[in-house]
Amino acid sequence: MSAPNIVNVSSIIAGWIALVPANTIANVLVNNGAGSNAVVKVNSLLITNVTDSSVPTTVSINTSAAGAGTNYRIAYNIYVPSGASLQLVDKGNFLYLTEDTSIMVTSATSSALEYVAVYEIIS
């Protein structure tokens, strides 16, 4: 299915998700499944470091909702300072996820970064 016409929508559902990866591999933060008949608009992505050391992170858009496709980095190896937050996406530079795509996040240190995304499912 192609992406819906976002000018003439029948539904906009707001949501949010939080993730604290307990590993150092790429994890799916937000996904839009194949056949969803929807577009996911990511309005905010906040990354907070809860440790005493700077921690690098990578954030990518993946060509598969399950994260099994190709990653295209929107942030690569950006260090989040100790006790600080990084606003990577906001209302002024939002992202659209079409069907069968996802946002992947990687932290170089387990359980060090908290990722919070706010989104709308548009169908």
Coordinates of N, CA, C and O in Angstrom, one line a residue:
M1 N 0.8 -1.2 0.0 CA 0.0 0.0 0.0 C 0.9 1.2 0.0 O 1.9 1.3 0.6
S2 N 0.5 2.3 -0.7 CA 1.2 3.5 -0.7 C 0.8 4.3 0.5 O -0.2 4.1 1.2
A3 N 1.6 5.3 0.8 CA 1.4 6.2 1.9 C 0.0 6.9 1.7 O -0.3 7.3 0.6
P4 N -0.7 7.2 2.8 CA -2.0 7.9 2.7 C -1.8 9.3 2.3 O -0.7 9.9 2.6
N5 N -2.8 10.0 1.8 CA -2.8 11.4 1.5 C -2.9 12.1 2.9 O -4.0 12.0 3.5
I6 N -1.9 12.7 3.4 CA -1.9 13.3 4.7 C -2.6 14.6 4.8 O -2.7 15.2 5.9
V7 N -3.2 15.1 3.7 CA -4.0 16.3 3.7 C -5.4 15.9 4.0 O -6.2 16.7 4.6
N8 N -5.8 14.7 3.6 CA -7.2 14.3 3.7 C -7.2 13.0 4.6 O -7.3 11.9 4.1
V9 N -7.0 13.1 5.9 CA -6.8 12.0 6.8 C -8.1 11.7 7.5 O -9.0 12.5 7.7
S10 N -8.3 10.4 7.9 CA -9.4 10.0 8.7 C -9.1 9.9 10.2 O -10.0 9.9 11.0
S11 N -7.8 9.8 10.5 CA -7.4 9.5 11.9 C -6.0 10.0 12.1 O -5.1 9.8 11.3
I12 N -5.8 10.7 13.3 CA -4.5 11.1 13.8 C -4.5 10.7 15.2 O -5.2 11.2 16.1
I13 N -3.6 9.7 15.6 CA -3.5 9.2 16.9 C -2.2 9.5 17.5 O -1.1 9.1 16.9
A14 N -2.1 10.2 18.6 CA -0.9 10.6 19.2 C -0.4 9.5 20.1 O -1.1 8.7 20.7
G15 N 0.9 9.4 20.2 CA 1.5 8.4 21.1 C 3.0 8.8 21.5 O 3.5 9.7 20.9
W16 N 3.5 8.0 22.4 CA 4.9 8.2 22.7 C 5.5 6.8 23.1 O 4.8 5.9 23.4
I17 N 6.8 6.8 23.1 CA 7.5 5.5 23.5 C 8.8 5.9 24.1 O 9.5 6.9 23.8
A18 N 9.3 5.1 25.1 CA 10.6 5.3 25.7 C 11.3 4.0 25.7 O 10.7 2.9 25.7
L19 N 12.6 4.1 25.6 CA 13.5 2.9 25.5 C 14.8 3.2 26.2 O 15.4 4.3 26.0
V20 N 15.3 2.3 27.0 CA 16.6 2.3 27.6 C 17.3 1.0 27.2 O 17.1 0.0 27.8
P21 N 18.1 1.0 26.1 CA 18.7 -0.2 25.6 C 19.6 -0.8 26.6 O 20.5 -0.1 27.1
A22 N 19.4 -2.1 26.9 CA 20.3 -2.8 27.8 C 21.4 -3.5 27.1 O 22.0 -4.5 27.5
N23 N 21.7 -3.0 25.9 CA 22.8 -3.6 25.0 C 23.4 -2.5 24.2 O 23.1 -1.3 24.4
T24 N 24.3 -2.9 23.4 CA 25.0 -1.9 22.5 C 24.8 -2.1 21.0 O 25.7 -1.8 20.2
I25 N 23.7 -2.8 20.7 CA 23.4 -3.0 19.3 C 22.2 -2.1 18.9 O 21.6 -1.5 19.8
A26 N 21.9 -2.0 17.6 CA 20.8 -1.2 17.2 C 19.4 -1.8 17.6 O 19.2 -3.0 17.6
N27 N 18.6 -0.9 18.2 CA 17.3 -1.3 18.7 C 16.2 -0.5 18.0 O 16.4 0.7 17.7
V28 N 15.1 -1.1 17.7 CA 13.9 -0.3 17.1 C 13.3 0.6 18.2 O 12.9 0.1 19.2
L29 N 13.2 1.8 17.9 CA 12.5 2.8 18.8 C 11.1 3.0 18.3 O 10.2 2.9 19.1
V30 N 10.9 3.4 17.0 CA 9.6 3.7 16.5 C 9.6 2.9 15.2 O 10.5 2.9 14.4
N31 N 8.4 2.2 14.9 CA 8.3 1.5 13.6 C 6.9 1.8 13.0 O 6.0 2.1 13.7
N32 N 6.9 1.6 11.7 CA 5.6 1.7 10.9 C 5.6 0.4 10.1 O 6.3 0.3 9.1
G33 N 4.8 -0.5 10.5 CA 4.8 -1.8 9.9 C 4.3 -1.8 8.4 O 3.6 -0.9 8.0
A34 N 4.7 -2.8 7.7 CA 4.3 -3.0 6.3 C 2.8 -3.2 6.3 O 2.2 -4.0 7.2
G35 N 2.1 -2.6 5.4 CA 0.6 -2.8 5.3 C -0.2 -2.0 6.4 O -1.3 -2.2 6.6
S36 N 0.5 -1.0 7.0 CA -0.2 -0.3 8.1 C -1.2 0.7 7.5 O -2.1 1.2 8.2
N37 N -1.1 1.1 6.3 CA -1.9 2.1 5.6 C -1.8 3.4 6.4 O -2.8 4.1 6.5
A38 N -0.7 3.7 7.0 CA -0.5 4.9 7.8 C 0.9 5.5 7.5 O 1.8 4.8 7.0
V39 N 1.0 6.7 8.0 CA 2.3 7.4 8.0 C 2.5 7.7 9.5 O 1.6 8.1 10.2
V40 N 3.7 7.5 10.0 CA 4.0 7.9 11.4 C 4.9 9.2 11.3 O 6.0 9.2 10.7
K41 N 4.4 10.2 12.0 CA 5.1 11.5 12.0 C 5.8 11.6 13.4 O 5.1 11.6 14.4
V42 N 7.1 11.6 13.4 CA 7.8 11.7 14.6 C 8.1 13.2 14.9 O 8.8 13.9 14.1
N43 N 7.5 13.7 16.0 CA 7.6 15.1 16.3 C 8.7 15.5 17.2 O 9.1 16.6 17.3
S44 N 9.1 14.5 18.0 CA 10.2 14.8 19.0 C 11.0 13.5 19.2 O 10.4 12.4 19.3
L45 N 12.3 13.6 19.4 CA 13.2 12.5 19.8 C 14.2 13.1 20.7 O 15.0 14.0 20.4
L46 N 14.1 12.8 22.0 CA 14.9 13.3 23.1 C 15.8 12.1 23.6 O 15.3 11.0 23.8
I47 N 17.1 12.4 23.7 CA 18.0 11.4 24.2 C 18.7 12.0 25.5 O 19.2 13.1 25.5
T48 N 18.6 11.2 26.6 CA 19.1 11.7 27.9 C 20.1 10.7 28.4 O 19.9 9.5 28.4
N49 N 21.3 11.2 28.8 CA 22.3 10.4 29.4 C 22.2 10.4 30.9 O 22.2 11.5 31.6
V50 N 22.0 9.2 31.5 CA 21.8 9.1 32.9 C 23.1 8.6 33.6 O 23.0 8.1 34.8
T51 N 24.2 8.7 33.0 CA 25.5 8.2 33.6 C 26.4 9.4 33.9 O 26.1 10.5 33.6
D52 N 27.6 9.0 34.5 CA 28.6 10.0 34.8 C 29.6 10.2 33.7 O 30.6 10.9 33.9
S53 N 29.4 9.7 32.5 CA 30.4 9.8 31.4 C 29.6 10.1 30.1 O 28.4 9.8 30.0
S54 N 30.3 10.8 29.2 CA 29.7 11.1 27.9 C 29.5 9.7 27.2 O 30.4 8.9 27.3
V55 N 28.4 9.6 26.4 CA 28.1 8.4 25.7 C 27.7 8.7 24.3 O 26.8 9.5 24.1
P56 N 28.4 8.0 23.3 CA 28.0 8.3 21.9 C 26.7 7.5 21.6 O 26.5 6.4 22.1
T57 N 26.0 8.0 20.6 CA 24.8 7.4 20.1 C 24.7 7.6 18.6 O 25.2 8.5 18.1
T58 N 24.0 6.6 18.0 CA 23.7 6.7 16.6 C 22.2 6.5 16.4 O 21.7 5.6 17.0
V59 N 21.6 7.3 15.6 CA 20.2 7.2 15.3 C 20.0 7.1 13.8 O 20.6 7.9 13.0
S60 N 19.3 6.1 13.3 CA 19.1 5.8 11.9 C 17.7 5.6 11.5 O 16.8 5.2 12.3
I61 N 17.4 5.9 10.2 CA 16.1 5.4 9.6 C 16.4 4.1 8.9 O 17.4 4.0 8.1
N62 N 15.6 3.1 9.2 CA 15.9 1.8 8.6 C 14.8 1.5 7.6 O 13.6 1.8 7.7
T63 N 15.2 0.8 6.5 CA 14.2 0.4 5.4 C 13.3 -0.7 5.7 O 12.6 -1.2 4.9
S64 N 13.3 -1.2 7.0 CA 12.4 -2.3 7.4 C 11.8 -1.9 8.8 O 12.6 -1.4 9.6
A65 N 10.5 -2.2 8.9 CA 9.9 -1.9 10.2 C 10.5 -2.7 11.4 O 10.6 -2.2 12.5
A66 N 11.0 -3.8 11.0 CA 11.7 -4.7 12.1 C 13.1 -4.4 12.3 O 13.8 -5.0 13.1
G67 N 13.6 -3.4 11.5 CA 15.0 -3.0 11.7 C 16.0 -3.9 10.9 O 17.2 -3.9 11.1
A68 N 15.5 -4.8 10.0 CA 16.4 -5.8 9.3 C 16.8 -5.2 8.0 O 17.6 -5.9 7.3
G69 N 16.5 -4.0 7.7 CA 16.9 -3.5 6.4 C 18.2 -2.7 6.5 O 19.1 -2.9 7.3
T70 N 18.3 -1.6 5.6 CA 19.5 -0.8 5.6 C 19.3 0.4 6.5 O 18.2 1.1 6.4
N71 N 20.3 0.7 7.3 CA 20.2 1.9 8.1 C 20.8 3.1 7.4 O 21.9 3.0 6.8
Y72 N 20.1 4.3 7.4 CA 20.5 5.5 6.9 C 20.6 6.5 8.1 O 19.6 6.8 8.7
R73 N 21.8 6.8 8.5 CA 22.1 7.6 9.7 C 21.6 9.0 9.6 O 21.9 9.7 8.7
I74 N 20.9 9.4 10.7 CA 20.5 10.9 10.8 C 21.4 11.5 11.9 O 21.5 12.7 12.0
A75 N 22.0 10.7 12.7 CA 23.0 11.1 13.7 C 24.0 10.0 13.9 O 23.6 8.9 14.1
Y76 N 25.3 10.3 13.8 CA 26.3 9.2 13.9 C 27.3 9.6 14.9 O 28.0 10.6 14.9
N77 N 27.4 8.7 15.9 CA 28.4 8.8 16.9 C 28.4 10.2 17.6 O 29.5 10.7 17.9
I78 N 27.2 10.7 17.9 CA 27.1 12.0 18.6 C 27.2 11.7 20.1 O 26.5 10.9 20.6
Y79 N 28.1 12.4 20.8 CA 28.3 12.2 22.2 C 27.2 13.0 23.0 O 27.1 14.2 22.8
V80 N 26.5 12.3 23.9 CA 25.6 13.0 24.8 C 26.3 13.1 26.1 O 26.7 12.1 26.7
P81 N 26.6 14.4 26.6 CA 27.3 14.6 27.8 C 26.6 14.0 29.0 O 25.4 13.8 29.1
S82 N 27.4 13.7 30.0 CA 26.9 13.2 31.3 C 25.8 14.1 31.8 O 26.0 15.3 31.9
G83 N 24.7 13.5 32.2 CA 23.6 14.3 32.8 C 22.9 15.2 31.9 O 22.2 16.1 32.4
A84 N 23.1 15.1 30.6 CA 22.5 16.1 29.7 C 21.5 15.4 28.7 O 21.5 14.1 28.7
S85 N 20.8 16.2 28.0 CA 19.8 15.7 27.0 C 20.1 16.3 25.7 O 20.6 17.4 25.6
L86 N 19.8 15.6 24.6 CA 20.0 16.0 23.2 C 18.6 15.9 22.6 O 18.0 14.8 22.5
Q87 N 18.1 17.0 22.0 CA 16.9 17.1 21.3 C 17.2 16.9 19.8 O 17.6 17.8 19.2
L88 N 17.1 15.6 19.3 CA 17.6 15.3 18.0 C 16.5 15.7 16.9 O 16.8 16.1 15.8
V89 N 15.2 15.5 17.3 CA 14.1 15.8 16.4 C 13.2 16.7 17.2 O 12.9 16.4 18.4
D90 N 12.6 17.7 16.6 CA 11.6 18.5 17.2 C 10.5 18.9 16.2 O 10.6 18.5 15.0
K91 N 9.5 19.6 16.6 CA 8.4 20.0 15.7 C 8.9 20.7 14.5 O 8.2 20.6 13.4
G92 N 10.0 21.4 14.5 CA 10.5 22.1 13.4 C 11.3 21.3 12.4 O 11.5 21.7 11.2
N93 N 11.7 20.1 12.8 CA 12.5 19.2 11.9 C 12.0 17.8 12.1 O 12.8 16.9 12.2
F94 N 10.7 17.6 12.0 CA 10.1 16.3 12.3 C 10.5 15.3 11.1 O 11.0 15.7 10.1
L95 N 10.1 14.0 11.4 CA 10.4 12.9 10.4 C 9.1 12.2 10.1 O 8.3 12.0 11.0
Y96 N 8.9 11.8 8.9 CA 7.8 10.9 8.5 C 8.4 9.5 8.2 O 9.4 9.4 7.5
L97 N 7.7 8.5 8.8 CA 8.1 7.1 8.5 C 7.0 6.6 7.7 O 5.8 6.5 8.1
T98 N 7.3 6.2 6.4 CA 6.3 5.5 5.6 C 6.2 4.1 6.0 O 7.0 3.6 6.8
E99 N 5.4 3.3 5.3 CA 5.2 1.9 5.6 C 6.5 1.1 5.5 O 7.3 1.4 4.7
D100 N 6.7 0.2 6.4 CA 7.8 -0.7 6.5 C 9.1 0.0 6.7 O 10.1 -0.3 6.0
T101 N 9.1 1.0 7.6 CA 10.4 1.7 8.0 C 10.4 1.9 9.5 O 9.4 1.7 10.2
S102 N 11.6 2.2 10.0 CA 11.7 2.3 11.5 C 12.8 3.3 11.8 O 13.7 3.6 11.0
I103 N 12.8 3.7 13.1 CA 13.9 4.5 13.6 C 14.7 3.5 14.5 O 14.1 2.9 15.5
M104 N 16.0 3.4 14.3 CA 16.9 2.6 15.1 C 17.8 3.5 15.9 O 18.2 4.5 15.5
V105 N 18.0 3.0 17.2 CA 18.9 3.8 18.1 C 20.0 2.8 18.6 O 19.7 1.6 18.9
T106 N 21.2 3.3 18.7 CA 22.3 2.6 19.3 C 23.0 3.4 20.3 O 23.4 4.6 20.0
S107 N 23.3 2.8 21.5 CA 24.0 3.5 22.5 C 25.3 2.7 22.7 O 25.3 1.4 22.7
A108 N 26.5 3.4 22.8 CA 27.7 2.7 23.0 C 27.9 2.1 24.4 O 28.8 1.3 24.6
T109 N 27.0 2.4 25.3 CA 27.1 1.9 26.7 C 25.7 1.4 27.1 O 24.7 2.2 27.0
S110 N 25.6 0.2 27.5 CA 24.3 -0.4 28.0 C 23.7 0.4 29.1 O 24.4 0.9 30.0
S111 N 22.4 0.6 29.0 CA 21.5 1.3 30.0 C 22.0 2.7 30.4 O 21.7 3.2 31.5
A112 N 22.7 3.3 29.5 CA 23.2 4.7 29.7 C 22.3 5.8 29.2 O 22.3 6.9 29.7
L113 N 21.7 5.5 28.1 CA 20.9 6.5 27.4 C 19.4 6.2 27.4 O 19.0 5.0 27.2
E114 N 18.6 7.2 27.7 CA 17.1 7.0 27.6 C 16.6 7.8 26.3 O 17.0 8.9 26.2
Y115 N 15.9 7.1 25.5 CA 15.4 7.6 24.3 C 13.9 7.8 24.5 O 13.2 6.8 24.8
V116 N 13.3 9.0 24.1 CA 11.9 9.2 24.2 C 11.5 9.8 22.9 O 12.0 10.9 22.5
A117 N 10.5 9.2 22.3 CA 9.9 9.7 21.0 C 8.5 10.0 21.2 O 7.7 9.3 21.8
V118 N 8.0 11.1 20.6 CA 6.6 11.5 20.6 C 6.2 11.5 19.1 O 6.9 12.1 18.2
Y119 N 5.1 10.9 18.8 CA 4.7 10.7 17.4 C 3.2 10.8 17.2 O 2.4 10.7 18.1
E120 N 2.8 10.8 15.9 CA 1.4 10.7 15.5 C 1.3 9.7 14.4 O 2.1 9.6 13.5
I121 N 0.3 8.8 14.5 CA 0.0 7.9 13.5 C -1.1 8.5 12.6 O -2.2 8.7 13.1
I122 N -0.8 8.7 11.4 CA -1.7 9.4 10.5 C -2.3 8.4 9.4 O -1.5 7.7 8.7
S123 N -3.6 8.2 9.4 CA -4.2 7.3 8.4 C -5.4 7.9 7.8 O -5.9 8.9 8.3

